[in-house]
């Protein structure tokens, strides 16, 4: 059975190495979100650098997740001191578990604060796609899918919750994701 890949990307207002309280808040919430996600039903895995330090993304060893790369519109730093981005690459069993994890609990709280930390870029900040069971998506896959989504909109190989697709490529409605009218408004 296929799995759902999720790539997220945001440009931060300040570098990851910034010692300000706002940056520390972002890190603290991010670490709590990862802990919560790892315990969610439907969560399978996420890209983690084999030996990376906080803020080290470029040049880190990401194992099967491939070489770290970013969308073409990212124009900030690429060193540990200057990198100003937050990104994730993860695998889920289906749309509903991903929806539940993203739009409830501590991650929902973080979404409510996103404009404290992130610039408004006008670009899509996440994308889903289906991968075969056992496949590990790469950072390059995520970047390609996000750039395609931005340029062309949702398609079976690059989509959002708002215009989702099932593994066979048919459009998925709110009922396919398992959300009701009240949950749909939370998007």
XYZ file of N, CA and C in Angstrom:
561
model
N 0.848 -1.184 0.000
C 0.000 0.000 0.000
C 0.891 1.244 0.000
N 0.590 2.222 -0.850
C 1.408 3.437 -0.917
C 1.381 4.210 0.405
N 2.419 4.995 0.597
C 2.499 5.883 1.746
C 2.474 7.325 1.266
N 2.129 8.202 2.170
C 2.010 9.621 1.866
C 3.279 10.348 2.289
N 3.922 11.005 1.344
C 5.098 11.823 1.644
C 4.640 13.263 1.844
N 5.266 13.944 2.782
C 4.965 15.344 3.077
C 6.268 16.117 3.157
N 6.357 17.181 2.364
C 7.492 18.097 2.400
C 6.965 19.459 2.805
N 7.607 20.088 3.788
C 7.242 21.439 4.192
C 8.458 22.337 4.050
N 8.219 23.610 3.763
C 9.328 24.554 3.622
C 8.852 25.951 3.970
N 9.592 26.614 4.833
C 9.298 27.993 5.190
C 10.574 28.789 5.347
N 10.499 30.069 4.987
C 11.629 30.979 5.135
C 11.437 31.740 6.446
N 12.409 31.587 7.329
C 12.339 32.230 8.640
C 12.705 33.706 8.554
N 12.179 34.476 9.483
C 12.488 35.903 9.543
C 13.915 36.159 10.010
N 14.476 35.226 10.757
C 15.855 35.372 11.228
C 16.558 34.018 11.115
N 17.890 34.025 11.075
C 18.625 32.759 10.951
C 18.377 31.822 12.126
N 18.530 30.537 11.873
C 18.367 29.535 12.912
C 19.333 29.753 14.077
N 20.491 30.345 13.808
C 21.497 30.578 14.846
C 21.218 31.843 15.665
N 20.203 32.590 15.320
C 19.863 33.824 16.032
C 19.563 33.506 17.499
N 20.210 34.197 18.433
C 20.020 33.881 19.854
C 18.799 34.541 20.497
N 17.924 35.149 19.726
C 16.783 35.863 20.308
C 15.748 34.909 20.888
N 14.936 35.403 21.822
C 13.893 34.559 22.424
C 12.929 33.972 21.398
N 12.608 34.726 20.350
C 11.676 34.230 19.341
C 12.224 32.969 18.662
N 13.518 32.968 18.349
C 14.131 31.793 17.736
C 14.118 30.619 18.699
N 14.392 30.872 19.962
C 14.345 29.804 20.961
C 12.935 29.234 21.088
N 11.923 30.103 21.045
C 10.533 29.624 21.087
C 10.246 28.701 19.908
N 10.704 29.099 18.721
C 10.492 28.292 17.527
C 11.123 26.908 17.704
N 12.381 26.875 18.172
C 13.053 25.592 18.408
C 12.320 24.751 19.443
N 11.926 25.373 20.534
C 11.250 24.628 21.602
C 9.963 24.001 21.101
N 9.158 24.785 20.384
C 7.904 24.246 19.852
C 8.203 23.181 18.806
N 9.209 23.406 17.954
C 9.561 22.435 16.926
C 9.952 21.092 17.514
N 10.744 21.110 18.557
C 11.147 19.852 19.188
C 9.945 19.145 19.805
N 9.045 19.902 20.405
C 7.832 19.305 20.986
C 6.929 18.737 19.894
N 6.829 19.428 18.769
C 6.022 18.938 17.643
C 6.578 17.612 17.141
N 7.888 17.532 16.953
C 8.487 16.276 16.485
C 8.209 15.130 17.449
N 8.330 15.396 18.745
C 8.039 14.344 19.736
C 6.587 13.896 19.618
N 5.668 14.850 19.484
C 4.242 14.535 19.369
C 3.957 13.765 18.084
N 4.499 14.234 16.961
C 4.286 13.547 15.688
C 4.755 12.102 15.747
N 5.896 11.875 16.356
C 6.454 10.522 16.379
C 5.567 9.540 17.130
N 4.620 10.055 17.913
C 3.702 9.198 18.657
C 2.318 9.120 18.018
N 2.131 9.831 16.922
C 0.834 9.863 16.246
C 0.569 8.577 15.474
N -0.665 8.057 15.545
C -1.019 6.946 14.653
C -0.885 7.421 13.204
N -0.309 6.606 12.371
C -0.164 6.959 10.967
C 1.165 7.592 10.615
N 1.919 8.035 11.605
C 3.245 8.593 11.351
C 4.217 7.444 11.145
N 5.051 7.532 10.104
C 5.997 6.462 9.821
C 7.452 6.865 10.078
N 7.873 8.016 9.557
C 9.275 8.422 9.684
C 9.437 9.857 9.204
N 10.591 10.434 9.538
C 10.949 11.750 9.010
C 12.436 11.789 8.734
N 12.820 12.678 7.849
C 14.229 12.849 7.525
C 14.950 13.462 8.716
N 16.026 12.813 9.105
C 16.882 13.322 10.165
C 18.321 13.166 9.709
N 19.115 14.199 9.918
C 20.528 14.116 9.561
C 21.191 13.063 10.436
N 22.046 12.280 9.830
C 22.718 11.202 10.555
C 23.536 11.758 11.710
N 24.266 12.838 11.472
C 25.093 13.414 12.526
C 24.991 14.930 12.555
N 23.868 15.453 12.083
C 23.719 16.904 11.968
C 23.471 17.595 13.299
N 23.967 18.798 13.378
C 23.720 19.641 14.531
C 22.573 20.577 14.234
N 22.032 21.170 15.274
C 20.960 22.141 15.144
C 21.375 23.222 14.141
N 20.583 23.420 13.135
C 20.867 24.446 12.146
C 21.717 23.976 10.984
N 22.358 22.808 11.087
C 23.162 22.309 9.979
C 22.261 21.490 9.068
N 22.012 22.010 7.904
C 21.170 21.324 6.934
C 21.962 21.007 5.677
N 22.594 22.044 5.126
C 23.388 21.886 3.910
C 24.668 21.122 4.251
N 24.967 20.119 3.474
C 26.187 19.352 3.690
C 26.070 18.250 4.726
N 24.952 18.158 5.421
C 24.761 17.085 6.405
C 24.496 15.772 5.671
N 24.750 14.670 6.343
C 24.473 13.343 5.791
C 23.033 12.976 6.157
N 22.168 12.895 5.171
C 20.749 12.593 5.380
C 20.420 11.144 5.046
N 21.425 10.337 4.821
C 21.188 8.923 4.540
C 20.291 8.727 3.332
N 19.314 7.841 3.458
C 18.417 7.481 2.350
C 17.553 8.650 1.881
N 17.449 9.715 2.679
C 16.625 10.872 2.312
C 17.323 11.751 1.275
N 18.575 11.446 0.967
C 19.294 12.140 -0.099
C 19.955 13.437 0.313
N 20.551 14.076 -0.668
C 21.239 15.343 -0.450
C 20.223 16.448 -0.162
N 20.545 17.283 0.810
C 19.661 18.377 1.182
C 19.662 19.439 0.092
N 18.478 19.882 -0.273
C 18.327 20.938 -1.262
C 17.105 21.766 -0.906
N 16.991 22.937 -1.508
C 15.893 23.858 -1.201
C 15.289 24.403 -2.492
N 14.075 24.952 -2.407
C 13.454 25.541 -3.603
C 14.280 26.703 -4.161
N 14.109 26.958 -5.437
C 14.873 28.009 -6.112
C 14.608 29.386 -5.531
N 13.448 29.597 -4.923
C 13.145 30.931 -4.398
C 13.821 31.234 -3.061
N 14.423 30.248 -2.420
C 15.126 30.500 -1.158
C 16.427 31.231 -1.475
N 16.557 32.450 -0.942
C 17.725 33.270 -1.269
C 18.490 33.751 -0.036
N 18.332 33.040 1.058
C 19.073 33.417 2.265
C 20.272 32.491 2.431
N 20.895 32.547 3.592
C 22.150 31.863 3.844
C 22.090 30.348 3.780
N 23.286 29.771 3.662
C 23.423 28.320 3.575
C 24.461 27.777 4.549
N 24.948 28.627 5.448
C 25.880 28.170 6.475
C 25.104 28.009 7.781
N 25.718 27.362 8.749
C 25.058 27.162 10.039
C 24.671 28.505 10.657
N 25.466 29.542 10.449
C 25.196 30.861 11.037
C 24.140 31.658 10.274
N 23.964 31.366 8.982
C 23.089 32.214 8.163
C 21.821 31.534 7.646
N 21.697 30.231 7.798
C 20.512 29.528 7.300
C 19.263 30.059 7.994
N 18.261 30.426 7.199
C 17.013 30.976 7.736
C 15.828 30.251 7.107
N 15.745 28.961 7.388
C 14.642 28.180 6.844
C 14.273 27.082 7.820
N 13.061 26.602 7.664
C 12.608 25.426 8.407
C 11.941 24.511 7.392
N 12.299 23.243 7.430
C 11.793 22.303 6.451
C 11.687 20.915 7.071
N 10.739 20.153 6.581
C 10.591 18.773 7.033
C 10.282 17.898 5.828
N 10.595 16.636 5.980
C 10.262 15.620 4.992
C 9.850 14.394 5.788
N 8.615 13.960 5.603
C 8.119 12.858 6.432
C 7.229 11.915 5.637
N 6.966 10.766 6.251
C 6.103 9.741 5.662
C 4.950 9.433 6.603
N 3.763 9.269 6.014
C 2.528 8.986 6.748
C 1.806 7.838 6.060
N 0.896 7.209 6.789
C 0.129 6.113 6.192
C -0.980 6.617 5.282
N -1.525 7.805 5.586
C -2.678 8.300 4.821
C -2.917 9.775 5.127
N -3.871 10.366 4.425
C -4.193 11.780 4.604
C -4.791 12.084 5.973
N -5.683 11.251 6.450
C -6.359 11.540 7.724
C -5.384 11.642 8.896
N -4.465 10.694 9.086
C -3.524 10.839 10.198
C -2.652 12.099 10.075
N -2.252 12.431 8.851
C -1.464 13.653 8.656
C -2.296 14.876 8.997
N -3.544 14.899 8.556
C -4.439 16.018 8.870
C -4.599 16.168 10.378
N -4.865 15.061 11.052
C -5.050 15.109 12.506
C -3.809 15.644 13.208
N -2.635 15.201 12.798
C -1.400 15.647 13.440
C -1.125 17.126 13.181
N -1.394 17.569 11.968
C -1.067 18.944 11.584
C -2.052 19.958 12.150
N -3.333 19.626 12.162
C -4.347 20.618 12.530
C -4.939 20.456 13.917
N -4.253 19.728 14.793
C -4.695 19.623 16.181
C -3.484 19.767 17.094
N -3.753 19.961 18.362
C -2.713 19.953 19.384
C -1.632 20.999 19.218
N -0.432 20.602 19.569
C 0.689 21.534 19.610
C 1.073 22.059 18.229
N 0.904 21.246 17.189
C 1.226 21.764 15.857
C 0.226 22.835 15.437
N -1.031 22.669 15.808
C -2.027 23.712 15.508
C -1.634 25.005 16.213
N -1.166 24.899 17.462
C -0.692 26.077 18.193
C 0.469 26.732 17.452
N 1.374 25.919 16.938
C 2.512 26.450 16.178
C 2.030 27.134 14.895
N 1.063 26.533 14.206
C 0.524 27.168 12.993
C -0.062 28.542 13.300
N -0.695 28.665 14.443
C -1.264 29.958 14.832
C -0.185 31.017 15.049
N 1.049 30.607 15.289
C 2.162 31.530 15.521
C 3.080 31.656 14.309
N 2.767 31.020 13.202
C 3.701 30.951 12.074
C 4.172 32.310 11.586
N 3.337 33.334 11.655
C 3.768 34.640 11.146
C 4.675 35.370 12.122
N 4.812 34.853 13.327
C 5.832 35.370 14.241
C 7.219 34.952 13.757
N 7.314 33.776 13.135
C 8.599 33.189 12.770
C 8.908 33.221 11.281
N 7.872 33.095 10.444
C 8.085 32.916 9.007
C 7.703 34.133 8.191
N 8.445 34.336 7.106
C 8.112 35.366 6.130
C 6.937 34.867 5.290
N 6.165 35.800 4.790
C 5.096 35.466 3.826
C 5.720 35.576 2.448
N 5.938 34.441 1.816
C 6.685 34.426 0.558
C 5.807 34.389 -0.688
N 4.550 34.026 -0.537
C 3.697 33.866 -1.708
C 3.877 32.511 -2.377
N 4.694 31.651 -1.804
C 4.908 30.311 -2.341
C 4.203 29.294 -1.455
N 3.863 28.174 -2.051
C 3.295 27.073 -1.270
C 4.296 26.680 -0.189
N 3.785 26.283 0.987
C 4.707 25.910 2.064
C 4.656 24.416 2.405
N 3.843 23.669 1.697
C 3.852 22.214 1.884
C 3.283 21.533 0.649
N 3.644 20.260 0.514
C 3.136 19.466 -0.596
C 3.109 17.992 -0.175
N 2.100 17.275 -0.649
C 1.975 15.834 -0.455
C 2.148 15.133 -1.788
N 2.557 13.872 -1.725
C 2.525 12.967 -2.877
C 2.605 11.543 -2.350
N 2.146 10.614 -3.163
C 2.152 9.203 -2.776
C 3.427 8.536 -3.254
N 3.986 7.664 -2.405
C 5.175 6.892 -2.768
C 4.871 5.412 -2.548
N 5.503 4.540 -3.302
C 5.281 3.098 -3.101
C 5.736 2.666 -1.707
N 5.092 1.656 -1.193
C 5.477 1.091 0.097
C 6.958 0.735 0.063
N 7.696 1.150 1.069
C 9.116 0.866 1.160
C 10.004 1.935 0.546
N 9.431 2.853 -0.235
C 10.225 3.923 -0.848
C 10.471 5.039 0.160
N 11.636 5.639 0.089
C 11.976 6.784 0.916
C 12.063 7.995 -0.005
N 11.216 9.002 0.215
C 11.313 10.202 -0.616
C 12.601 10.954 -0.299
N 13.084 11.709 -1.252
C 14.307 12.483 -1.041
C 13.973 13.962 -0.931
N 14.949 14.720 -0.412
C 14.775 16.176 -0.356
C 14.515 16.733 -1.753
N 15.222 16.212 -2.745
C 15.025 16.684 -4.116
C 13.608 16.398 -4.593
N 13.059 15.238 -4.233
C 11.665 14.940 -4.572
C 10.749 16.022 -4.002
N 10.951 16.333 -2.721
C 10.106 17.328 -2.056
C 10.187 18.686 -2.721
N 11.406 19.129 -3.024
C 11.592 20.432 -3.681
C 10.918 20.429 -5.046
N 11.126 19.377 -5.823
C 10.510 19.291 -7.163
C 8.991 19.330 -7.074
N 8.429 18.603 -6.122
C 6.971 18.563 -5.959
C 6.440 19.929 -5.538
N 7.133 20.588 -4.594
C 6.683 21.901 -4.126
C 6.752 22.943 -5.244
N 7.829 22.922 -6.005
C 7.958 23.862 -7.123
C 6.899 23.591 -8.187
N 6.605 22.321 -8.436
C 5.548 21.979 -9.396
C 4.200 22.478 -8.890
N 3.922 22.247 -7.626
C 2.664 22.715 -7.033
C 2.537 24.225 -7.174
N 3.601 24.946 -6.881
C 3.564 26.405 -6.982
C 3.307 26.859 -8.421
N 3.947 26.220 -9.367
C 3.842 26.632 -10.768
C 2.551 26.182 -11.441
N 2.019 25.001 -11.041
C 0.916 24.406 -11.793
C -0.324 24.058 -10.978
N -0.256 24.179 -9.658
C -1.388 23.795 -8.829
C -1.385 22.308 -8.524
N -2.395 21.883 -7.781
C -2.485 20.487 -7.350
C -2.665 19.533 -8.517
N -2.001 18.392 -8.400
C -2.089 17.298 -9.364
C -1.893 16.007 -8.571
N -2.210 14.855 -9.133
C -2.058 13.611 -8.380
C -0.649 13.377 -7.836
N 0.374 13.988 -8.433
C 1.750 13.781 -7.991
C 2.298 14.926 -7.133
N 1.457 15.934 -6.816
C 1.883 17.072 -5.990
C 0.627 17.832 -5.571
N 0.209 17.681 -4.306
C -1.082 18.240 -3.916
C -1.094 18.718 -2.469
N -2.190 19.384 -2.105
C -2.410 19.887 -0.753
C -3.667 19.235 -0.181
N -3.955 19.540 1.077
C -5.212 19.064 1.652
C -6.404 19.634 0.896
N -6.297 20.881 0.450
C -7.421 21.547 -0.219
C -7.801 20.889 -1.535
N -6.828 20.331 -2.223
C -7.083 19.621 -3.480
C -6.275 18.329 -3.460
N -6.702 17.410 -2.633
C -5.978 16.156 -2.427
C -6.379 15.103 -3.451
N -5.527 14.073 -3.533
C -5.761 12.954 -4.429
C -5.534 11.652 -3.679
N -6.241 10.628 -4.083
C -6.054 9.292 -3.523
C -4.837 8.656 -4.202
N -4.351 7.535 -3.683
C -3.189 6.891 -4.317
C -3.389 6.526 -5.782
N -4.634 6.284 -6.192
C -4.866 5.939 -7.607
C -5.020 7.169 -8.499
N -4.874 8.373 -7.922
C -4.898 9.599 -8.711
C -6.242 10.272 -8.840
N -7.275 9.731 -8.196
C -8.579 10.384 -8.268
C -8.662 11.471 -7.197
N -9.397 12.542 -7.500
C -9.540 13.606 -6.506
C -10.156 13.081 -5.210
N -9.623 13.539 -4.100
C -10.121 13.141 -2.779
C -10.913 14.301 -2.201
N -12.100 14.014 -1.724
C -12.905 15.027 -1.071
C -12.668 15.002 0.425
N -13.331 15.885 1.136
C -13.202 15.953 2.590
C -13.531 14.613 3.231
N -14.510 13.910 2.667
C -14.876 12.607 3.241
C -13.761 11.585 3.061
N -12.975 11.692 1.973
C -11.855 10.776 1.763
C -10.734 11.004 2.774
N -10.597 12.253 3.201
C -9.603 12.575 4.206
C -10.142 12.229 5.583
N -11.464 12.178 5.676
C -12.091 11.849 6.952
C -12.389 13.067 7.804
N -12.487 14.235 7.154
C -12.765 15.445 7.910
C -14.196 15.889 7.644
N -14.762 16.497 8.615
C -16.115 17.024 8.489
C -16.080 18.513 8.222
N -17.254 19.139 8.096
C -17.318 20.568 7.799
C -16.574 21.432 8.817
N -16.675 21.125 10.106
C -16.002 21.931 11.115
C -14.483 21.818 10.957
N -13.968 20.599 10.745
C -12.533 20.400 10.550
C -12.061 21.063 9.276
N -12.862 21.014 8.236
C -12.464 21.612 6.965
C -12.240 23.108 7.109
N -13.005 23.755 7.979
C -12.816 25.197 8.202
C -11.489 25.483 8.886
N -10.948 24.538 9.618
C -9.679 24.745 10.320
C -8.492 24.818 9.373
N -8.684 24.385 8.130
C -7.580 24.395 7.177
C -7.253 25.810 6.836
